[in-house]
Coordinates of C-alpha atoms and ligand atoms in Angstrom, one line a residue:
M38 CA 91.3 95.5 133.4
L39 CA 91.4 92.3 131.3
K40 CA 88.6 93.5 129.2
S41 CA 90.2 96.9 128.4
F42 CA 93.4 95.1 127.5
F43 CA 91.5 93.0 124.9
I44 CA 89.7 96.0 123.6
R45 CA 93.0 97.8 123.2
A46 CA 94.6 94.8 121.6
N47 CA 91.7 94.4 119.1
K48 CA 91.9 98.1 118.3
D49 CA 95.7 97.8 117.6
E50 CA 95.0 94.9 115.3
T51 CA 92.4 96.9 113.3
N52 CA 94.8 99.8 113.0
I53 CA 97.6 97.4 111.8
K54 CA 95.3 96.0 109.2
K55 CA 94.4 99.5 108.1
G56 CA 98.1 100.3 107.9
K57 CA 98.5 97.7 105.2
K58 CA 96.1 99.7 103.0
M59 CA 98.2 102.8 103.7
A60 CA 100.3 101.2 101.0
R61 CA 103.5 99.4 101.8
K62 CA 105.3 99.0 98.5
L63 CA 106.3 95.4 97.9
L64 CA 110.1 94.9 97.9
I65 CA 111.5 92.2 95.7
A66 CA 115.0 91.7 96.9
G67 CA 117.7 89.3 95.7
N68 CA 120.4 88.2 98.0
W69 CA 123.0 86.7 95.7
K70 CA 125.1 85.6 98.7
M71 CA 128.6 84.3 97.8
N72 CA 127.7 83.3 94.2
G73 CA 128.9 84.3 90.8
L74 CA 132.0 85.7 89.3
L75 CA 132.2 89.1 87.6
K76 CA 130.7 87.9 84.2
D77 CA 127.9 86.0 85.9
G78 CA 126.9 88.9 88.0
V79 CA 127.0 91.4 85.2
D80 CA 125.0 89.1 82.9
L81 CA 122.5 88.5 85.7
A82 CA 122.2 92.2 86.4
K83 CA 121.8 93.1 82.7
G84 CA 119.0 90.4 82.4
V85 CA 117.2 91.7 85.5
A86 CA 117.5 95.3 84.3
A87 CA 116.1 94.4 80.9
E88 CA 113.2 92.5 82.3
V89 CA 112.4 95.2 84.9
K90 CA 112.4 97.8 82.2
S91 CA 110.1 95.7 80.1
L92 CA 107.6 95.5 83.0
G93 CA 107.1 99.2 82.7
K94 CA 105.4 101.0 85.6
T95 CA 104.8 98.7 88.5
D96 CA 104.0 99.0 92.2
L97 CA 107.1 97.0 93.0
E98 CA 110.5 98.0 94.3
F99 CA 113.4 95.9 93.1
L100 CA 116.8 95.3 94.8
V101 CA 119.8 93.1 94.1
C102 CA 122.5 92.5 96.6
P103 CA 125.7 91.1 94.9
P104 CA 129.0 90.2 96.6
F105 CA 131.3 93.1 97.4
P106 CA 133.8 92.7 94.6
I107 CA 131.3 93.1 91.8
L108 CA 129.1 95.9 93.3
T109 CA 130.5 98.6 91.0
F110 CA 130.2 96.4 87.9
V111 CA 126.6 95.4 88.7
K112 CA 125.8 99.1 89.4
K113 CA 126.9 99.9 85.8
A114 CA 125.0 96.9 84.4
L115 CA 121.8 98.2 86.1
R116 CA 122.0 101.6 84.5
G117 CA 118.7 103.0 83.5
A118 CA 116.6 100.4 85.3
K119 CA 114.7 100.9 88.5
V120 CA 116.6 98.3 90.4
A121 CA 118.4 99.3 93.6
L122 CA 121.8 98.1 94.6
G123 CA 122.5 96.6 98.1
A124 CA 125.3 94.9 100.0
Q125 CA 125.2 91.9 102.2
D126 CA 126.9 93.3 105.3
C127 CA 128.9 96.3 106.6
H128 CA 131.1 97.3 109.5
F129 CA 129.9 99.8 112.1
D130 CA 132.9 102.0 111.7
V131 CA 133.3 104.4 108.7
K132 CA 137.0 103.7 108.3
G133 CA 140.1 102.3 110.0
A134 CA 142.0 99.2 111.1
H135 CA 139.4 96.5 110.3
T136 CA 141.1 94.1 108.0
G137 CA 138.6 92.5 105.6
D138 CA 135.7 94.6 106.5
V139 CA 133.7 97.1 104.4
S140 CA 132.4 100.4 105.8
P141 CA 128.9 101.8 105.1
V142 CA 130.4 104.9 103.4
M143 CA 132.3 102.6 101.0
L144 CA 129.0 101.1 100.1
T145 CA 127.2 104.4 99.4
D146 CA 130.3 105.5 97.5
V147 CA 129.8 102.8 94.9
G148 CA 126.1 103.3 94.6
C149 CA 124.5 101.1 97.3
T150 CA 121.3 102.3 98.9
Y151 CA 120.6 99.2 100.9
V152 CA 122.5 96.8 103.1
I153 CA 121.4 93.4 104.5
L154 CA 122.3 93.0 108.2
G155 CA 122.1 90.1 110.6
H156 CA 121.4 87.4 108.0
S157 CA 121.3 84.1 109.8
E158 CA 124.3 83.0 107.8
R159 CA 126.3 85.8 109.3
R160 CA 124.8 85.2 112.8
A161 CA 125.9 81.6 112.5
D162 CA 129.2 81.8 110.5
H163 CA 130.5 85.0 112.1
D164 CA 128.9 84.8 115.6
E165 CA 127.0 88.1 115.0
S166 CA 125.1 89.1 118.1
N167 CA 121.9 91.2 118.2
E168 CA 124.0 94.0 119.8
L169 CA 126.5 94.0 116.9
I170 CA 123.7 94.0 114.3
S171 CA 122.1 97.0 116.1
K172 CA 125.4 98.9 116.0
K173 CA 125.8 98.1 112.3
T174 CA 122.2 99.2 111.6
I175 CA 122.8 102.5 113.4
A176 CA 126.0 103.1 111.4
A177 CA 124.3 102.2 108.1
H178 CA 121.5 104.7 108.8
Q179 CA 123.9 107.4 109.8
N180 CA 125.7 107.0 106.5
G181 CA 122.7 107.0 104.3
L182 CA 121.9 103.3 103.8
K183 CA 118.6 101.6 104.3
T184 CA 118.9 98.4 106.2
I185 CA 117.2 95.0 105.8
V186 CA 117.5 93.5 109.3
C187 CA 117.1 89.7 109.2
I188 CA 115.6 87.6 112.0
G189 CA 114.3 84.0 112.2
E190 CA 114.3 80.8 114.2
T191 CA 116.2 77.6 113.8
E192 CA 114.4 74.3 113.2
A193 CA 115.0 73.2 116.9
E194 CA 113.6 76.5 118.1
R195 CA 110.5 76.1 115.9
D196 CA 110.0 72.5 117.2
E197 CA 110.1 73.8 120.7
G198 CA 107.4 76.4 119.9
K199 CA 109.8 79.3 120.4
T200 CA 109.5 81.0 117.0
I201 CA 107.7 84.2 118.3
D202 CA 110.0 84.4 121.3
V203 CA 113.1 84.1 119.2
C204 CA 111.9 86.7 116.7
T205 CA 110.8 89.1 119.5
K206 CA 114.2 88.9 121.1
Q207 CA 116.0 89.4 117.8
I208 CA 113.9 92.5 117.0
L209 CA 114.3 94.0 120.4
G210 CA 118.1 93.4 120.3
S211 CA 119.0 94.1 116.7
V212 CA 116.6 96.8 115.6
P213 CA 117.7 100.2 117.1
S214 CA 115.3 102.8 118.2
C215 CA 116.3 105.1 115.4
A216 CA 114.8 102.7 112.9
D217 CA 111.8 103.9 111.0
A218 CA 109.8 102.8 108.0
K219 CA 112.0 104.7 105.6
N220 CA 115.4 103.4 106.8
T221 CA 114.5 99.9 107.8
V222 CA 113.0 96.8 106.4
I223 CA 112.6 93.6 108.4
A224 CA 113.2 90.2 106.8
Y225 CA 111.7 87.1 108.5
E226 CA 113.7 84.1 107.4
P227 CA 113.2 80.9 109.2
V228 CA 116.7 79.3 109.2
W229 CA 115.3 75.9 108.4
A230 CA 113.6 77.2 105.2
I231 CA 116.7 78.8 103.8
G232 CA 117.9 76.9 100.7
T233 CA 116.1 73.7 101.7
G234 CA 112.9 73.9 99.6
K235 CA 110.9 73.7 102.9
T236 CA 108.6 76.5 103.8
P237 CA 106.3 77.3 106.6
T238 CA 102.5 77.3 105.8
S239 CA 101.1 80.7 104.7
K240 CA 99.1 80.7 107.9
D241 CA 102.3 80.4 110.0
V242 CA 104.0 83.1 107.9
Q243 CA 101.1 85.5 108.4
E244 CA 101.0 84.7 112.1
V245 CA 104.7 85.4 112.6
H246 CA 104.6 88.6 110.5
A247 CA 101.6 89.9 112.5
A248 CA 103.5 89.1 115.7
I249 CA 106.6 90.9 114.4
R250 CA 104.5 94.0 113.6
K251 CA 103.1 94.0 117.1
V252 CA 106.6 93.9 118.6
L253 CA 107.7 96.7 116.2
S254 CA 104.6 98.6 117.3
K255 CA 105.6 98.3 121.0
K256 CA 109.2 99.2 120.2
L257 CA 108.9 102.0 117.6
G258 CA 105.3 103.1 117.8
K259 CA 102.2 102.0 115.9
S260 CA 102.6 104.5 113.1
I261 CA 106.1 103.3 112.2
A262 CA 105.2 99.7 112.6
N263 CA 102.2 100.1 110.3
K264 CA 104.4 101.5 107.6
M265 CA 107.5 99.3 108.0
R266 CA 107.9 96.5 105.5
I267 CA 108.4 92.9 106.6
L268 CA 109.7 90.6 104.0
Y269 CA 109.5 86.8 104.0
G270 CA 112.6 84.8 103.0
G271 CA 113.3 81.1 102.7
S272 CA 112.8 79.0 99.6
V273 CA 110.7 81.6 97.8
K274 CA 110.2 80.7 94.1
P275 CA 107.8 81.6 91.4
S276 CA 105.4 78.8 92.3
N277 CA 104.9 79.8 95.9
A278 CA 105.4 83.6 95.6
K279 CA 101.7 84.4 95.2
E280 CA 100.8 82.4 98.3
F281 CA 103.2 84.4 100.5
L282 CA 103.2 87.8 98.8
S283 CA 99.4 88.1 99.0
L284 CA 99.4 87.8 102.8
E285 CA 98.3 90.8 104.8
D286 CA 101.6 91.4 106.7
V287 CA 104.0 90.2 104.0
D288 CA 105.5 93.2 102.2
G289 CA 107.9 91.5 99.8
A290 CA 110.5 88.8 99.6
L291 CA 114.2 88.3 100.3
I292 CA 115.2 85.7 97.7
G293 CA 118.4 83.6 97.7
G294 CA 118.7 80.8 95.2
A295 CA 115.9 82.0 92.9
S296 CA 117.4 85.4 92.6
L297 CA 120.3 83.9 90.6
K298 CA 118.2 83.2 87.6
V299 CA 116.5 86.1 85.8
E300 CA 113.4 84.1 85.0
D301 CA 112.9 82.9 88.5
F302 CA 113.5 86.4 90.1
L303 CA 111.1 88.0 87.7
G304 CA 108.7 85.1 87.9
I305 CA 108.5 85.8 91.6
A306 CA 107.9 89.5 90.9
K307 CA 105.2 88.7 88.4
N308 CA 103.4 86.7 91.1
A309 CA 103.6 89.6 93.6
V310 CA 100.1 90.8 93.3
K311 CA 98.2 92.0 96.3
Ligands
LIG38 P1 116.8 80.9 99.6 O1 115.8 81.7 98.8 O2 117.9 80.3 98.8 O3 116.1 79.9 100.5 O4 117.6 81.9 100.6 C1 116.8 82.8 101.3 C2 117.8 83.8 101.9 O5 118.6 83.4 102.8 C3 117.7 85.1 101.5 O6 118.4 86.0 102.3

């Protein structure tokens, strides 16, 4: 019984590794958070667009997620460049009496193709639960948006050795069963690594990403899990990008601070070599 479990587990692992070679396109995503006024955002987008164009054909996918008020302007500034536009949150309803909220349809209407959901800053500042994030994810998919669902442990949880447990619970609760590799990307962002300059070791990152893929495999099936991209986020910069982005189960980066400077954002992309 035990033996067959291990044989099965090993087989799963081999398949997951093979999945990597099935080509998961690296996603280089910038989360601008609540930074930049109109001119800053437009200048940044123009800079990113120009640099991405000058890279020519690459195996990378680029995405920027500016604050709501400047989405339309950033969309214009990105014209002609292969850089997708995303938002940082959305409501689960398409319209109605939700003061201050933004619906997924409004996002597609202004050219967004992605939305970040369940970022730890929203989980903490707005008390977002796994259940709510799952509802938002379903609504985003139903309205044509791809989602980046964020998970990650706090420092206290890490110190208690609960990283995998916390991430497992967050995946099971916030990733809906309609998620697949085309409509969903997972971002693993240890809360303690966000904006602190501290990062986990690459061994730890690979271990957590592999564990996440196993949970996805159980929840969504092996084939979807093998194809689904799992990004790392938390103090990613040009100097550590290669270390993280070359890992077997890391399929891109969700970048905060370093996405606000053209040279840093592109510096990370240039180090994204498998
Ligand atoms: P930093 O890159 O600033 O650590 O932020 C990471 C993040 O929260 C991206 O969503």
